[in-house]
Coordinates of C-alpha atoms in Angstrom, one line a residue:
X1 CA 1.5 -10.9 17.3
X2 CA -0.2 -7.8 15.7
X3 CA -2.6 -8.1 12.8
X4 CA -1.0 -6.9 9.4
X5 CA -1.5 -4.2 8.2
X6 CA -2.6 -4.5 4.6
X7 CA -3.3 -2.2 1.8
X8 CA -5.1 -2.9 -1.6
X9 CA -3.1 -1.8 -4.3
X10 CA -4.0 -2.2 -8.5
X11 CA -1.6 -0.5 -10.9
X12 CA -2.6 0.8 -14.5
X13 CA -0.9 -0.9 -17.4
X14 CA 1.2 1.8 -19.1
X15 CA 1.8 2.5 -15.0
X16 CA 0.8 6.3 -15.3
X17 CA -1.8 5.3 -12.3
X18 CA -1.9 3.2 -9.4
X19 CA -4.5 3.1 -6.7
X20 CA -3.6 2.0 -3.1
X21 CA -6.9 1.4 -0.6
X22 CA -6.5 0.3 2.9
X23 CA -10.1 -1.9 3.0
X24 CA -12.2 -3.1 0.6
X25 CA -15.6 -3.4 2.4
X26 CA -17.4 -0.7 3.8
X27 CA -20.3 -0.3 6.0
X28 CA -23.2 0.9 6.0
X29 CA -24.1 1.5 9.7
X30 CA -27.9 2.9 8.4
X31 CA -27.4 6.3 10.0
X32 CA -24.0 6.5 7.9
X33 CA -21.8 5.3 5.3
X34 CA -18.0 4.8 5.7
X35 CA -16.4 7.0 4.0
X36 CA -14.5 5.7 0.6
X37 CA -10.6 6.9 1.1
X38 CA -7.1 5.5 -0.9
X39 CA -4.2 7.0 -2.5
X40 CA -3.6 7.5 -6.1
X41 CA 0.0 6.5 -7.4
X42 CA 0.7 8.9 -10.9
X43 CA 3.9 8.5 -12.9
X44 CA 4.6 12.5 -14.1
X45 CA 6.4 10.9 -17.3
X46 CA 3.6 8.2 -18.2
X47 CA 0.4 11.1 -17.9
X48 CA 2.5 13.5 -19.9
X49 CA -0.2 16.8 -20.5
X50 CA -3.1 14.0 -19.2
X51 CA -4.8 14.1 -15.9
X52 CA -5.8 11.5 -13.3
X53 CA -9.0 10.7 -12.0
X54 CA -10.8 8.8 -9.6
X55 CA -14.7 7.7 -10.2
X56 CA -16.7 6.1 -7.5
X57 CA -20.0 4.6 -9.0
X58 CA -22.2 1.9 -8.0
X59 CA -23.6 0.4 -11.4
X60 CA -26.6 -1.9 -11.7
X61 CA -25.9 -4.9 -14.0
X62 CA -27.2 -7.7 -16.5
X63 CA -24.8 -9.9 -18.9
X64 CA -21.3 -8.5 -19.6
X65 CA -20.2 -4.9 -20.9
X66 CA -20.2 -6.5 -24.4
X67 CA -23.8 -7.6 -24.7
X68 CA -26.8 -5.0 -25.6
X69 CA -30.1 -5.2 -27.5
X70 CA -30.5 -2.2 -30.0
X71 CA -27.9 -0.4 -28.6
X72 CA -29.3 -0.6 -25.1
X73 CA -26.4 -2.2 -22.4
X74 CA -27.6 -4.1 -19.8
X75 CA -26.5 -1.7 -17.3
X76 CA -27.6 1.1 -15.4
X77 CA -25.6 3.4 -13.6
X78 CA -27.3 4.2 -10.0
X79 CA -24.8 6.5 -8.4
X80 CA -21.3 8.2 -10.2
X81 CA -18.9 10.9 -8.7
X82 CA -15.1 11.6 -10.7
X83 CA -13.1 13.7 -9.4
X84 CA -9.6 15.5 -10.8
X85 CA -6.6 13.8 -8.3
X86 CA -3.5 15.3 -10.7
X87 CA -2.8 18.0 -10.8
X88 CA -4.3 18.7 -7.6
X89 CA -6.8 21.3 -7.0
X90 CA -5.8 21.8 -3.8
X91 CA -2.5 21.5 -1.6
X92 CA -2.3 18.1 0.1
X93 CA -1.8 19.5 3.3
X94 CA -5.3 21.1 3.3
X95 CA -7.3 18.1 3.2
X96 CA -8.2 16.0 6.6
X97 CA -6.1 12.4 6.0
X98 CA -7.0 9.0 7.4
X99 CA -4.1 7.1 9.0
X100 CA -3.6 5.1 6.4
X101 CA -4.2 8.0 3.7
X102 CA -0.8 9.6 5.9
X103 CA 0.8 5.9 5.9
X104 CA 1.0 6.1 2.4
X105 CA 1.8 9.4 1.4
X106 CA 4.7 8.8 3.4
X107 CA 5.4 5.9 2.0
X108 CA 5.1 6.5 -1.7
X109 CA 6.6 9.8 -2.4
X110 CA 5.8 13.1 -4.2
X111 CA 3.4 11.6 -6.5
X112 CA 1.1 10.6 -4.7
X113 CA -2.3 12.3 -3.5
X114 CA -5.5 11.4 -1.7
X115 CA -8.8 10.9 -2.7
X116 CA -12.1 10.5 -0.5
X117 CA -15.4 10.2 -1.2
X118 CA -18.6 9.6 0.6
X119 CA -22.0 7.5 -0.1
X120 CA -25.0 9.2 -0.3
X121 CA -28.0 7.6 1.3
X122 CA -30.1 6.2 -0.8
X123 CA -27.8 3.4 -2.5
X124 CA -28.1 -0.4 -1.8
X125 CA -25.7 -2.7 -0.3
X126 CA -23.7 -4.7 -2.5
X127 CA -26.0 -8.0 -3.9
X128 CA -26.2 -10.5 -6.8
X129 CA -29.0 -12.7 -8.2
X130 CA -27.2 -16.2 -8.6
X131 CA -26.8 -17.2 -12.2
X132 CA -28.0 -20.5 -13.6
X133 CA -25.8 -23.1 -14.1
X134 CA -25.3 -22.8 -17.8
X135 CA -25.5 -18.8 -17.5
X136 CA -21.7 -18.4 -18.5
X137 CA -21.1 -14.6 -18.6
X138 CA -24.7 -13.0 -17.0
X139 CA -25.0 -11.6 -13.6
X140 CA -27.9 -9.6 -12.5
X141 CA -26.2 -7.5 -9.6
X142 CA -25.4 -4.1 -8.2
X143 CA -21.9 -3.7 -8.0
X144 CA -19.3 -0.9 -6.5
X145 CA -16.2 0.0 -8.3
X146 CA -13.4 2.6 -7.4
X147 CA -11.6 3.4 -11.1
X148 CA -8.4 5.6 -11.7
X149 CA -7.5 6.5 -14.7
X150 CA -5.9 9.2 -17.1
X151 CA -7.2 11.4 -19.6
X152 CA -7.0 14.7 -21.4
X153 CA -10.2 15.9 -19.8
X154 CA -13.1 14.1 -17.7
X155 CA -14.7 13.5 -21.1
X156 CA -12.1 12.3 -23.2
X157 CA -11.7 8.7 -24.3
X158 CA -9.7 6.4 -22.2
X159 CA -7.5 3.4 -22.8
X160 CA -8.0 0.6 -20.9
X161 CA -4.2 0.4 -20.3
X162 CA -4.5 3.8 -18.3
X163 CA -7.2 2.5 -16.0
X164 CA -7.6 0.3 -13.0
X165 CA -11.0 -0.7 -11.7
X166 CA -11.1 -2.1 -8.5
X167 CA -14.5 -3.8 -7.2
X168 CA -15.1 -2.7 -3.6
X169 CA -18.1 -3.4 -1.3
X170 CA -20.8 -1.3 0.4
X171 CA -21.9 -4.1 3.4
X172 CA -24.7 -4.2 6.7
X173 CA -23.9 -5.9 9.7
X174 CA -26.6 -6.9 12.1
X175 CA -27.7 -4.1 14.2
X176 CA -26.4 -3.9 17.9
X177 CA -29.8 -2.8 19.2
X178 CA -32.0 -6.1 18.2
X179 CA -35.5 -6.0 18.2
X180 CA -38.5 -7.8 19.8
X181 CA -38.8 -11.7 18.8
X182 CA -41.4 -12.2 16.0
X183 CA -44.5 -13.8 17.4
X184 CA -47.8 -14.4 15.5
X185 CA -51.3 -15.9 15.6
X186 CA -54.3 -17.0 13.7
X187 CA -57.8 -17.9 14.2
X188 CA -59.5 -20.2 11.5
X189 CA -63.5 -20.7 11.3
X190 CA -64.6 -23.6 8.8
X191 CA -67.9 -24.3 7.2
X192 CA -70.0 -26.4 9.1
X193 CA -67.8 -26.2 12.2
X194 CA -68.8 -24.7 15.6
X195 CA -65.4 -24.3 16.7
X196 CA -62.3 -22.5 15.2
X197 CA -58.6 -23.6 14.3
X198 CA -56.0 -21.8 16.1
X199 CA -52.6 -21.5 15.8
X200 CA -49.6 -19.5 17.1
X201 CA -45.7 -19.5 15.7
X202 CA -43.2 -18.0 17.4
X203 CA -39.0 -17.0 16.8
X204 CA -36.5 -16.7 19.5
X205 CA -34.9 -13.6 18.4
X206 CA -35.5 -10.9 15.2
X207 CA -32.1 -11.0 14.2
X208 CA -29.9 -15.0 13.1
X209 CA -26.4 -14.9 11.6
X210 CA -25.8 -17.0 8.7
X211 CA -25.3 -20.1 9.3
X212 CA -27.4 -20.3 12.5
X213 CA -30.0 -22.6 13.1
X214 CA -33.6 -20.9 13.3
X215 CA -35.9 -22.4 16.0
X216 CA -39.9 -21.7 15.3
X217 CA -42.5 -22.7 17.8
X218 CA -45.9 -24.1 17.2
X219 CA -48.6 -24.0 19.2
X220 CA -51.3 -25.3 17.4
X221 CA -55.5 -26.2 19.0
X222 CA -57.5 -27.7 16.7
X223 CA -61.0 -27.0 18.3
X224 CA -62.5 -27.5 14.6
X225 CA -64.0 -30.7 13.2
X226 CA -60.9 -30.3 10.4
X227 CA -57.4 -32.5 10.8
X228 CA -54.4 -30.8 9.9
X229 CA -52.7 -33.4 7.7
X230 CA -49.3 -32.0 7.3
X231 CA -47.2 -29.1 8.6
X232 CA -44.9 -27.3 6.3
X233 CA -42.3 -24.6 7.5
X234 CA -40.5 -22.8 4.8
X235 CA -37.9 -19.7 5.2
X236 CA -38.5 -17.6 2.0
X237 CA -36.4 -14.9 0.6
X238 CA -37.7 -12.1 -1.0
X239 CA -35.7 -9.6 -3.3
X240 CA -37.4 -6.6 -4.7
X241 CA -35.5 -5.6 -7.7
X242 CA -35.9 -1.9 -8.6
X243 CA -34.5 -0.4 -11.6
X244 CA -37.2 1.1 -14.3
X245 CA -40.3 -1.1 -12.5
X246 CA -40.5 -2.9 -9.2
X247 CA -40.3 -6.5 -9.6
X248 CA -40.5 -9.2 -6.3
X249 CA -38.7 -12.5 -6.4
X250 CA -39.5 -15.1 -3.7
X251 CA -37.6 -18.1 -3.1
X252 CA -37.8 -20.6 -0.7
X253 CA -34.5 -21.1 0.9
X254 CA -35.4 -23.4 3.3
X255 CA -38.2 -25.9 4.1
X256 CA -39.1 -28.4 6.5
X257 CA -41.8 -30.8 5.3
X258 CA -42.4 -32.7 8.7
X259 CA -45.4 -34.5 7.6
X260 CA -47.3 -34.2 11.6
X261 CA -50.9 -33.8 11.7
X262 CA -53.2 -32.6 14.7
X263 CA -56.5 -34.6 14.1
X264 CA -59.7 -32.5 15.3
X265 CA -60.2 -31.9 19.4
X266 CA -56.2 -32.1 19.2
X267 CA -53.4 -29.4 20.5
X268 CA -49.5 -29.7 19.2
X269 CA -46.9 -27.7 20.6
X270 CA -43.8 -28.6 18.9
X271 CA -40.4 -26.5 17.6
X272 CA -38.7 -27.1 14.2
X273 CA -35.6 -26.0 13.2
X274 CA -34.3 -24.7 9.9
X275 CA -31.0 -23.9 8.1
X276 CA -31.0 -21.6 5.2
X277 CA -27.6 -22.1 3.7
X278 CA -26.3 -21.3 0.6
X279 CA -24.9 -24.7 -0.2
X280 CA -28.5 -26.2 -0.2
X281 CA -29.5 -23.7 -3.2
X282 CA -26.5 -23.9 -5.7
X283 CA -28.5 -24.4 -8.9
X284 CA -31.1 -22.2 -7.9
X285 CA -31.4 -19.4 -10.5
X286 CA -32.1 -16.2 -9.0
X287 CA -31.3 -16.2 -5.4
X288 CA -30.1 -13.2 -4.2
X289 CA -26.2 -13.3 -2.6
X290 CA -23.9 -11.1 -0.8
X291 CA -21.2 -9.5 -2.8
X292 CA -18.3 -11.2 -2.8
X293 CA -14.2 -10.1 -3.9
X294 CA -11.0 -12.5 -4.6
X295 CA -12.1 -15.7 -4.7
X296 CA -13.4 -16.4 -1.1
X297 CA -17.2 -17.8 -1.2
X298 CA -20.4 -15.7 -0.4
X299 CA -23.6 -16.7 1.3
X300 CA -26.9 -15.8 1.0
X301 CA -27.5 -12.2 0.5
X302 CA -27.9 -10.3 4.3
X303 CA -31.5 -8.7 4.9
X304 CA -31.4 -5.0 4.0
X305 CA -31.9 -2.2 6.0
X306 CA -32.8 1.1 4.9
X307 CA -32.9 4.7 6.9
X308 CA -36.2 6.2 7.6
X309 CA -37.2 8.4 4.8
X310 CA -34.8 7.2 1.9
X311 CA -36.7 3.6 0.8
X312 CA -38.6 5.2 -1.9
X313 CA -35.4 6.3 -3.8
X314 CA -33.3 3.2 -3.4
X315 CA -32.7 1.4 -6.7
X316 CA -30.8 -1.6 -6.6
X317 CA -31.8 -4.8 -5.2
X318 CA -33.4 -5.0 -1.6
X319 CA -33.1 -8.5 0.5
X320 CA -35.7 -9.6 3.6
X321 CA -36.4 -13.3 4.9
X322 CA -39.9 -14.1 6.6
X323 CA -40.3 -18.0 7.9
X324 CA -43.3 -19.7 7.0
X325 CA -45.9 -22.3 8.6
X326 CA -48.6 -23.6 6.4
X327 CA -51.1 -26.1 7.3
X328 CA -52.6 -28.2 5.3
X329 CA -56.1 -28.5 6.3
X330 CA -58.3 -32.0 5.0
X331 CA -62.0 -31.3 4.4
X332 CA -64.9 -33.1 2.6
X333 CA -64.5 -30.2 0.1
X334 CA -61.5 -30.9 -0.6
X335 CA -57.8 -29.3 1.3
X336 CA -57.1 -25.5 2.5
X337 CA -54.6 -24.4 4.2
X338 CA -54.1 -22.0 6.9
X339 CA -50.8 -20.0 7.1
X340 CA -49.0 -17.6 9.2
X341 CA -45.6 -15.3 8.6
X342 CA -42.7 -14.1 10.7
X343 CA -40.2 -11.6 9.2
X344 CA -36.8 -11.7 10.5
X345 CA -33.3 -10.6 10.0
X346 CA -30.7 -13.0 8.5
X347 CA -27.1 -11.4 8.3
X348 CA -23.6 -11.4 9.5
X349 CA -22.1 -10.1 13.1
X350 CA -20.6 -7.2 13.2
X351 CA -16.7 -8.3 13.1
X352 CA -14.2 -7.7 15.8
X353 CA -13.1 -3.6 14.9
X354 CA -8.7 -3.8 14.8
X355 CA -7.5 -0.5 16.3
X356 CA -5.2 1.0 14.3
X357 CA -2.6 1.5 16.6
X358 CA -2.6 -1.9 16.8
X359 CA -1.5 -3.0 13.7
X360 CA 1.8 -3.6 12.4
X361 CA 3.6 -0.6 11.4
X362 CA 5.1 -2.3 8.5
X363 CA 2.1 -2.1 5.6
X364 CA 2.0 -4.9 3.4
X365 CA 1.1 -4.6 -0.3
X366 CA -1.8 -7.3 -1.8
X367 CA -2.4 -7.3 -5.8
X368 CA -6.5 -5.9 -5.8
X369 CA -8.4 -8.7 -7.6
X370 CA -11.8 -8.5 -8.9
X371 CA -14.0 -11.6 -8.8
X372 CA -17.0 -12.7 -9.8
X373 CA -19.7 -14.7 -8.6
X374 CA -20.3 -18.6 -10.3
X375 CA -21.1 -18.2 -14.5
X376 CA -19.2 -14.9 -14.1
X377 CA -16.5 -14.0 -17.2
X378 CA -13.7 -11.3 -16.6
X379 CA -12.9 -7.8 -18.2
X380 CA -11.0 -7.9 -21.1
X381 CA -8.0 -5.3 -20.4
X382 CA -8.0 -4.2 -23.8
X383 CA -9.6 -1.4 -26.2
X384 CA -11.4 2.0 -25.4
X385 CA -13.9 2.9 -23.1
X386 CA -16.3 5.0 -23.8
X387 CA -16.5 8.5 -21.8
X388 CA -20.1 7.1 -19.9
X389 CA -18.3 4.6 -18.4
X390 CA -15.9 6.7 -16.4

């Protein structure tokens, strides 16, 4: 049986607009972005002398649209681009349609015309910062929306009732070309001690999928007149949050307090494993998560990778895992601790691609929800919106 073909749709209030959208995720393959493509629906009668447009923006975001301090929103806009769908300014038959762009125009009539747009560089993936438990209404996250809506001019003040916004999602998959496996090792000379501590940890592979076990070995000779009281293994997360300073979050996603020692003159060779999963960190304020749309459940948030050249001007919120082996070291003075970290990739496979000609020829219309993460409150559908948040 083939796979349905389905297509996004979200229809304005007063109906003048409509947008139609064949995916909602899009990804970002590092040396390019998927283009953003869809159909805009306009009812001629409804837009009267007004105009339809079509903004693409990727918005950073703390609290809801309604809260602000001195005037101040807790939002910051990181990329926009609007452009004029009705009237056209040019024929339909000039531009270059997808297959479901054609699909569609087919399908819906007269009034309807394409829009496409395209991702620069230097914008992040879409992420969140997980909310307290009693943070009703705040997010920290950076979001992508595709909004239609109508208007005397670009500028002009629009009704919520002639505007959709649809949330969509700029996403990485794990690169096919995988790296070398993460190995590292550490000499350790104490006071009063003729002979050093070593220690080497090693990881199978650069690159795990969620929900994959991660295997570190430890090769540990204690030549030193030290015991190693305890061995802790930790996979931290680290998000570097960007926006008008560049702050660092690390969490600890993951850890493995095993509790071995190596007394001095000893050797240990021994693998742990360890399972970051999002279900072990609920509560946890501030861990950074994939977006997520509808109501399906998200993960922790995928590493991030950036093209050569274009780190410097990303804003947004940037994800990368290292795992962690700390020893704690016993001494007359007192404990120290020697540690060692691997960075490594945690994200998702890249999914089985449907050919198009595949699918069903029959499309098959779904109602374009937005959802938010845990703690998250929707969009009123009422009132004005200002002209900066087109």
């Amino acid at each position: 049986m083939s796979p349905k073909n389905i297509v996004f749709k979200k229809i304005s209030k007063d109906k003048s607009v409509g947008v139609y959208m064949g995916k909602r995720d899009f990804v970002d393959h590092v040396g390019s972005v998927d283009p953003v493509d869809g159909v805009l629906l306009v009812d001629p009668e409804q837009l009267k002398a007004k105009k339809a447009y079509v903004t693409l923006s990727c918005t950073f975001r703390y609290g809801g649209d309604d809260m602000d301090v001195l005037g101040i929103a807790f939002r910051r806009e990181i990329y926009v681009s609007t452009r004029q769908i009705y009237p056209p300014l040019q024929d339909k038959e000039q531009g270059i349609l997808t297959k479901v762009q054609d699909k569609l125009l087919r399908k819906l009539g007269v009034n309807a015309y394409p829009f496409f747009f395209e991702f620069p560089d230097n914008l992040p993936c879409s992420v969140g910062l997980q909310p307290a438990p009693k943070d009703v209404g705040k997010h920290c996250a950076v979001e992508f929306e595709v909004k239609a809506f109508s208007a005397e001019s670009q500028d002009a003040k629009v009704r919520k009732r002639s505007s959709v916004r649809l949330m969509i999602r700029k996403v990485q998959y794990a690169p096919e070309t995988l790296g070398p496996a993460p190995c590292v090792e550490t000499t350790r000379d104490f006071l009063m001690s003729d002979k050093p501590l070593h220690m080497e940890a090693s990881l199978q592979k650069q690159t795990y999928y969620h929900g994959e076990p991660i295997n570190v070995r430890v090769k540990i000779n204690n030549d030193s007149n030290k015991n190693v009281r305890n061995i802790i293994i930790s996979v931290e997360q680290i998000a570097n949050v960007v926006l008008y300073s560049s702050d660092s979050y690390m969490k600890a996603v993951a850890i493995e307090d095993s509790g071995d020692s190596v007394d001095s003159g000893a050797k240990l060779d021994k693998v742990y494993t360890l399972l970051p999963l999002l279900a072990n960190n609920r509560e946890r304020r501030g861990i950074a998560l994939d977006g997520k749309l509808k109501h399906e459940d998200t993960n922790l948030a995928s590493s991030s990778i950036i093209k050569e050249g274009v780190l410097k001007e990303v804003l947004g919120i940037m994800v990368s895992y290292r795992l962690v082996v700390k020893l704690i070291v016993g001494g007359i003075m007192g404990s120290s601790e020697v540690g060692v970290e691997l960075p490594f990739q945690l994200m998702h496979p890249k999914p089985d691609t449907v050919k198009e000609s595949e699918l069903e020829d029959e499309m098959v219309f779904e109602e374009f929800k937005r959802t938010y993460l845990k703690g998250m409150a929707e969009d009123e559908d009422e009132g004005n919106i200002s002209p900066g948040e087109h």
